[in-house]
Amino acid sequence: MLQSQPSRFGSILLLLSAVIGFAVALYAWLTPLTGVTGTIGALGVAIASVFLAILTFILRAASRRGTRIFLIVVTLVMLFGIGFAGALLHQYLITAAMVVGLIGLIALSSNSVRTNHRARV
């Protein structure tokens, strides 16, 4: 199945936000004097960012409507959770990356709604 331009753009934004979130959280967890060195919160954000990247690939491959809706909701919860945790860790770059991921999720989900609507008509 060929992906349309908004779908590809949304997937790239979502994956980019997961990679940035992972990199910044791992940096904060490993680097001394970040304030969260060695904490479970920074490690948790890094692990959650890996799961977000996996969800991006699964969401891109999903074709059934119910599965896509479920994955979109889970991805939305992950974005808000990681963004909130990044704010609590005072790593605002993580929160900004999750806002970019939210834009990507909106682009990805709005394209799936248009595709499903066209198929029914």
N, C-alpha and C. Protein backbone atom coordinates (compact mmCIF):
# COMPACT_ATOMS: atom_id res chain seq x y z
N MET A 1 0.84 -1.17 0.00
CA MET A 1 0.00 0.00 0.00
C MET A 1 0.89 1.24 0.00
N LEU A 2 0.66 2.14 -0.90
CA LEU A 2 1.41 3.38 -0.97
C LEU A 2 0.91 4.36 0.07
N GLN A 3 1.82 4.99 0.75
CA GLN A 3 1.46 5.98 1.76
C GLN A 3 1.33 7.34 1.08
N SER A 4 0.31 8.09 1.45
CA SER A 4 0.15 9.44 0.90
C SER A 4 1.14 10.38 1.59
N GLN A 5 1.26 11.57 1.06
CA GLN A 5 2.22 12.54 1.58
C GLN A 5 1.94 12.94 3.03
N PRO A 6 0.68 13.28 3.43
CA PRO A 6 0.46 13.61 4.84
C PRO A 6 0.74 12.44 5.78
N SER A 7 0.46 11.23 5.32
CA SER A 7 0.71 10.06 6.15
C SER A 7 2.20 9.86 6.37
N ARG A 8 2.97 10.01 5.31
CA ARG A 8 4.42 9.86 5.42
C ARG A 8 5.00 10.98 6.28
N PHE A 9 4.52 12.21 6.09
CA PHE A 9 4.97 13.35 6.87
C PHE A 9 4.64 13.15 8.35
N GLY A 10 3.43 12.68 8.65
CA GLY A 10 3.05 12.43 10.04
C GLY A 10 3.88 11.34 10.67
N SER A 11 4.16 10.28 9.94
CA SER A 11 4.99 9.20 10.46
C SER A 11 6.40 9.68 10.76
N ILE A 12 6.94 10.50 9.86
CA ILE A 12 8.30 11.01 10.06
C ILE A 12 8.35 11.92 11.28
N LEU A 13 7.35 12.79 11.44
CA LEU A 13 7.33 13.68 12.61
C LEU A 13 7.20 12.89 13.91
N LEU A 14 6.35 11.88 13.90
CA LEU A 14 6.15 11.06 15.09
C LEU A 14 7.42 10.29 15.44
N LEU A 15 8.06 9.73 14.44
CA LEU A 15 9.30 9.00 14.68
C LEU A 15 10.42 9.94 15.11
N LEU A 16 10.47 11.12 14.53
CA LEU A 16 11.49 12.10 14.91
C LEU A 16 11.32 12.53 16.37
N SER A 17 10.08 12.71 16.80
CA SER A 17 9.85 13.09 18.19
C SER A 17 10.26 11.97 19.15
N ALA A 18 10.04 10.73 18.76
CA ALA A 18 10.45 9.61 19.61
C ALA A 18 11.97 9.53 19.71
N VAL A 19 12.66 9.74 18.60
CA VAL A 19 14.12 9.69 18.60
C VAL A 19 14.70 10.83 19.42
N ILE A 20 14.16 12.04 19.26
CA ILE A 20 14.65 13.18 20.05
C ILE A 20 14.37 12.96 21.54
N GLY A 21 13.18 12.49 21.87
CA GLY A 21 12.86 12.20 23.26
C GLY A 21 13.80 11.17 23.87
N PHE A 22 14.10 10.12 23.10
CA PHE A 22 15.03 9.10 23.59
C PHE A 22 16.42 9.67 23.79
N ALA A 23 16.91 10.43 22.81
CA ALA A 23 18.27 10.97 22.90
C ALA A 23 18.42 11.95 24.06
N VAL A 24 17.47 12.83 24.24
CA VAL A 24 17.56 13.82 25.32
C VAL A 24 17.42 13.15 26.68
N ALA A 25 16.51 12.19 26.80
CA ALA A 25 16.34 11.49 28.08
C ALA A 25 17.57 10.66 28.42
N LEU A 26 18.15 10.01 27.42
CA LEU A 26 19.36 9.23 27.66
C LEU A 26 20.53 10.14 28.04
N TYR A 27 20.62 11.28 27.37
CA TYR A 27 21.65 12.26 27.72
C TYR A 27 21.48 12.73 29.17
N ALA A 28 20.25 13.05 29.54
CA ALA A 28 19.98 13.53 30.90
C ALA A 28 20.25 12.44 31.92
N TRP A 29 20.00 11.19 31.56
CA TRP A 29 20.20 10.09 32.49
C TRP A 29 21.68 9.78 32.68
N LEU A 30 22.49 9.95 31.64
CA LEU A 30 23.89 9.57 31.71
C LEU A 30 24.84 10.70 32.09
N THR A 31 24.49 11.93 31.80
CA THR A 31 25.40 13.05 31.98
C THR A 31 25.30 13.62 33.39
N PRO A 32 26.44 13.78 34.06
CA PRO A 32 26.41 14.39 35.39
C PRO A 32 25.97 15.85 35.33
N LEU A 33 25.43 16.33 36.43
CA LEU A 33 25.00 17.70 36.63
C LEU A 33 23.80 18.12 35.77
N THR A 34 23.00 17.17 35.30
CA THR A 34 21.76 17.55 34.62
C THR A 34 20.61 17.64 35.62
N GLY A 35 20.82 17.15 36.80
CA GLY A 35 19.78 17.19 37.82
C GLY A 35 18.97 15.92 37.88
N VAL A 36 19.03 15.11 36.84
CA VAL A 36 18.27 13.86 36.81
C VAL A 36 19.17 12.68 36.48
N THR A 37 20.47 12.84 36.71
CA THR A 37 21.42 11.79 36.40
C THR A 37 21.11 10.53 37.21
N GLY A 38 20.91 9.43 36.51
CA GLY A 38 20.68 8.15 37.16
C GLY A 38 19.30 7.97 37.76
N THR A 39 18.36 8.85 37.49
CA THR A 39 17.02 8.72 38.07
C THR A 39 16.16 7.78 37.22
N ILE A 40 15.17 7.21 37.86
CA ILE A 40 14.27 6.29 37.17
C ILE A 40 13.37 7.05 36.21
N GLY A 41 13.11 8.32 36.47
CA GLY A 41 12.26 9.12 35.59
C GLY A 41 12.88 9.32 34.22
N ALA A 42 14.17 9.66 34.19
CA ALA A 42 14.85 9.86 32.91
C ALA A 42 14.96 8.55 32.15
N LEU A 43 15.24 7.48 32.85
CA LEU A 43 15.29 6.17 32.20
C LEU A 43 13.91 5.76 31.69
N GLY A 44 12.88 6.05 32.46
CA GLY A 44 11.51 5.72 32.05
C GLY A 44 11.10 6.47 30.79
N VAL A 45 11.51 7.73 30.68
CA VAL A 45 11.19 8.51 29.48
C VAL A 45 11.94 7.93 28.27
N ALA A 46 13.18 7.51 28.47
CA ALA A 46 13.94 6.90 27.37
C ALA A 46 13.27 5.62 26.89
N ILE A 47 12.84 4.78 27.81
CA ILE A 47 12.19 3.53 27.45
C ILE A 47 10.84 3.79 26.80
N ALA A 48 10.08 4.75 27.33
CA ALA A 48 8.78 5.09 26.74
C ALA A 48 8.95 5.65 25.34
N SER A 49 10.04 6.36 25.08
CA SER A 49 10.29 6.89 23.74
C SER A 49 10.57 5.75 22.75
N VAL A 50 11.22 4.71 23.21
CA VAL A 50 11.43 3.54 22.35
C VAL A 50 10.09 2.90 22.01
N PHE A 51 9.22 2.78 23.00
CA PHE A 51 7.89 2.23 22.75
C PHE A 51 7.09 3.12 21.80
N LEU A 52 7.28 4.43 21.89
CA LEU A 52 6.61 5.35 20.99
C LEU A 52 7.07 5.13 19.55
N ALA A 53 8.36 4.90 19.36
CA ALA A 53 8.87 4.62 18.02
C ALA A 53 8.29 3.31 17.47
N ILE A 54 8.18 2.30 18.33
CA ILE A 54 7.58 1.03 17.91
C ILE A 54 6.12 1.22 17.55
N LEU A 55 5.40 2.01 18.35
CA LEU A 55 3.99 2.31 18.06
C LEU A 55 3.83 3.03 16.72
N THR A 56 4.80 3.87 16.38
CA THR A 56 4.75 4.57 15.11
C THR A 56 4.77 3.59 13.95
N PHE A 57 5.66 2.60 14.02
CA PHE A 57 5.75 1.61 12.95
C PHE A 57 4.51 0.73 12.90
N ILE A 58 3.99 0.37 14.06
CA ILE A 58 2.78 -0.46 14.09
C ILE A 58 1.59 0.32 13.55
N LEU A 59 1.48 1.60 13.92
CA LEU A 59 0.38 2.43 13.44
C LEU A 59 0.45 2.63 11.93
N ARG A 60 1.63 2.77 11.42
CA ARG A 60 1.78 2.94 9.97
C ARG A 60 1.38 1.67 9.21
N ALA A 61 1.59 0.50 9.82
CA ALA A 61 1.26 -0.76 9.15
C ALA A 61 -0.19 -1.19 9.35
N ALA A 62 -0.87 -0.64 10.35
CA ALA A 62 -2.24 -1.06 10.65
C ALA A 62 -3.19 -0.62 9.54
N SER A 63 -4.12 -1.51 9.21
CA SER A 63 -5.04 -1.19 8.13
C SER A 63 -6.50 -1.19 8.57
N ARG A 64 -6.84 -1.95 9.59
CA ARG A 64 -8.23 -1.99 10.04
C ARG A 64 -8.56 -0.75 10.87
N ARG A 65 -9.78 -0.28 10.72
CA ARG A 65 -10.20 0.99 11.34
C ARG A 65 -10.15 0.93 12.87
N GLY A 66 -10.66 -0.14 13.45
CA GLY A 66 -10.66 -0.26 14.90
C GLY A 66 -9.26 -0.33 15.48
N THR A 67 -8.39 -1.03 14.81
CA THR A 67 -7.00 -1.13 15.25
C THR A 67 -6.32 0.22 15.18
N ARG A 68 -6.56 0.95 14.09
CA ARG A 68 -5.95 2.27 13.94
C ARG A 68 -6.43 3.25 15.02
N ILE A 69 -7.71 3.21 15.32
CA ILE A 69 -8.24 4.10 16.35
C ILE A 69 -7.62 3.77 17.70
N PHE A 70 -7.53 2.48 18.03
CA PHE A 70 -6.92 2.06 19.29
C PHE A 70 -5.46 2.52 19.36
N LEU A 71 -4.71 2.32 18.28
CA LEU A 71 -3.30 2.70 18.27
C LEU A 71 -3.13 4.22 18.33
N ILE A 72 -4.04 4.96 17.71
CA ILE A 72 -3.97 6.42 17.79
C ILE A 72 -4.20 6.90 19.22
N VAL A 73 -5.16 6.29 19.92
CA VAL A 73 -5.43 6.66 21.31
C VAL A 73 -4.24 6.31 22.20
N VAL A 74 -3.67 5.13 22.02
CA VAL A 74 -2.51 4.73 22.83
C VAL A 74 -1.33 5.66 22.55
N THR A 75 -1.12 6.01 21.29
CA THR A 75 -0.03 6.92 20.94
C THR A 75 -0.26 8.30 21.54
N LEU A 76 -1.50 8.76 21.54
CA LEU A 76 -1.82 10.05 22.14
C LEU A 76 -1.52 10.05 23.64
N VAL A 77 -1.90 8.98 24.32
CA VAL A 77 -1.61 8.87 25.75
C VAL A 77 -0.09 8.84 26.00
N MET A 78 0.63 8.12 25.14
CA MET A 78 2.09 8.07 25.28
C MET A 78 2.71 9.45 25.07
N LEU A 79 2.23 10.19 24.09
CA LEU A 79 2.76 11.53 23.83
C LEU A 79 2.54 12.45 25.03
N PHE A 80 1.33 12.43 25.57
CA PHE A 80 1.05 13.28 26.73
C PHE A 80 1.86 12.83 27.95
N GLY A 81 1.99 11.54 28.15
CA GLY A 81 2.75 11.03 29.29
C GLY A 81 4.22 11.39 29.21
N ILE A 82 4.82 11.19 28.05
CA ILE A 82 6.23 11.50 27.88
C ILE A 82 6.45 13.01 27.98
N GLY A 83 5.56 13.79 27.39
CA GLY A 83 5.69 15.25 27.47
C GLY A 83 5.58 15.76 28.89
N PHE A 84 4.64 15.21 29.66
CA PHE A 84 4.47 15.62 31.05
C PHE A 84 5.69 15.21 31.88
N ALA A 85 6.18 13.99 31.65
CA ALA A 85 7.37 13.53 32.37
C ALA A 85 8.58 14.38 32.02
N GLY A 86 8.70 14.77 30.75
CA GLY A 86 9.81 15.65 30.36
C GLY A 86 9.73 17.00 31.06
N ALA A 87 8.51 17.52 31.24
CA ALA A 87 8.35 18.78 31.96
C ALA A 87 8.71 18.62 33.43
N LEU A 88 8.33 17.50 34.02
CA LEU A 88 8.68 17.26 35.43
C LEU A 88 10.19 17.08 35.62
N LEU A 89 10.86 16.56 34.60
CA LEU A 89 12.31 16.39 34.67
C LEU A 89 13.07 17.67 34.30
N HIS A 90 12.34 18.74 33.97
CA HIS A 90 12.92 20.01 33.52
C HIS A 90 13.74 19.82 32.26
N GLN A 91 13.31 18.89 31.43
CA GLN A 91 13.91 18.66 30.11
C GLN A 91 12.86 19.09 29.09
N TYR A 92 12.75 20.38 28.88
CA TYR A 92 11.67 20.93 28.07
C TYR A 92 11.82 20.62 26.58
N LEU A 93 13.01 20.22 26.18
CA LEU A 93 13.19 19.79 24.79
C LEU A 93 12.38 18.51 24.52
N ILE A 94 12.25 17.65 25.52
CA ILE A 94 11.43 16.45 25.38
C ILE A 94 9.97 16.85 25.20
N THR A 95 9.51 17.79 25.99
CA THR A 95 8.12 18.25 25.87
C THR A 95 7.87 18.88 24.51
N ALA A 96 8.82 19.67 24.03
CA ALA A 96 8.67 20.28 22.70
C ALA A 96 8.66 19.21 21.62
N ALA A 97 9.48 18.17 21.78
CA ALA A 97 9.50 17.08 20.80
C ALA A 97 8.16 16.34 20.79
N MET A 98 7.53 16.21 21.94
CA MET A 98 6.24 15.52 21.98
C MET A 98 5.13 16.37 21.35
N VAL A 99 5.27 17.70 21.41
CA VAL A 99 4.32 18.57 20.70
C VAL A 99 4.47 18.37 19.19
N VAL A 100 5.70 18.24 18.73
CA VAL A 100 5.94 17.94 17.31
C VAL A 100 5.35 16.57 16.97
N GLY A 101 5.50 15.61 17.87
CA GLY A 101 4.90 14.30 17.66
C GLY A 101 3.38 14.36 17.61
N LEU A 102 2.78 15.23 18.40
CA LEU A 102 1.33 15.42 18.37
C LEU A 102 0.89 15.96 17.01
N ILE A 103 1.65 16.88 16.46
CA ILE A 103 1.35 17.40 15.12
C ILE A 103 1.44 16.26 14.09
N GLY A 104 2.45 15.41 14.24
CA GLY A 104 2.58 14.27 13.34
C GLY A 104 1.44 13.29 13.49
N LEU A 105 0.99 13.06 14.71
CA LEU A 105 -0.13 12.15 14.94
C LEU A 105 -1.41 12.70 14.35
N ILE A 106 -1.61 14.01 14.45
CA ILE A 106 -2.79 14.63 13.85
C ILE A 106 -2.75 14.48 12.33
N ALA A 107 -1.59 14.70 11.73
CA ALA A 107 -1.46 14.54 10.28
C ALA A 107 -1.69 13.09 9.88
N LEU A 108 -1.18 12.17 10.66
CA LEU A 108 -1.32 10.75 10.36
C LEU A 108 -2.76 10.29 10.52
N SER A 109 -3.43 10.75 11.57
CA SER A 109 -4.81 10.31 11.82
C SER A 109 -5.81 11.01 10.92
N SER A 110 -5.58 12.26 10.56
CA SER A 110 -6.52 12.93 9.68
C SER A 110 -6.47 12.33 8.28
N ASN A 111 -5.32 11.87 7.87
CA ASN A 111 -5.21 11.21 6.57
C ASN A 111 -5.95 9.87 6.58
N SER A 112 -5.91 9.14 7.69
CA SER A 112 -6.59 7.86 7.75
C SER A 112 -8.11 8.04 7.75
N VAL A 113 -8.59 9.13 8.33
CA VAL A 113 -10.02 9.40 8.33
C VAL A 113 -10.49 9.71 6.92
N ARG A 114 -9.72 10.52 6.18
CA ARG A 114 -10.10 10.85 4.81
C ARG A 114 -10.08 9.61 3.92
N THR A 115 -9.10 8.74 4.10
CA THR A 115 -9.00 7.54 3.30
C THR A 115 -10.16 6.60 3.58
N ASN A 116 -10.51 6.42 4.86
CA ASN A 116 -11.62 5.54 5.20
C ASN A 116 -12.94 6.12 4.72
N HIS A 117 -13.10 7.43 4.76
CA HIS A 117 -14.35 8.05 4.31
C HIS A 117 -14.51 7.89 2.81
N ARG A 118 -13.44 8.05 2.06
CA ARG A 118 -13.50 7.90 0.63
C ARG A 118 -13.82 6.47 0.22
N ALA A 119 -13.32 5.52 0.98
CA ALA A 119 -13.54 4.12 0.64
C ALA A 119 -15.01 3.72 0.82
N ARG A 120 -15.69 4.33 1.76
CA ARG A 120 -17.09 4.00 2.03
C ARG A 120 -18.04 4.57 0.99
N VAL A 121 -17.73 5.73 0.51
CA VAL A 121 -18.65 6.45 -0.40
C VAL A 121 -18.69 5.83 -1.76
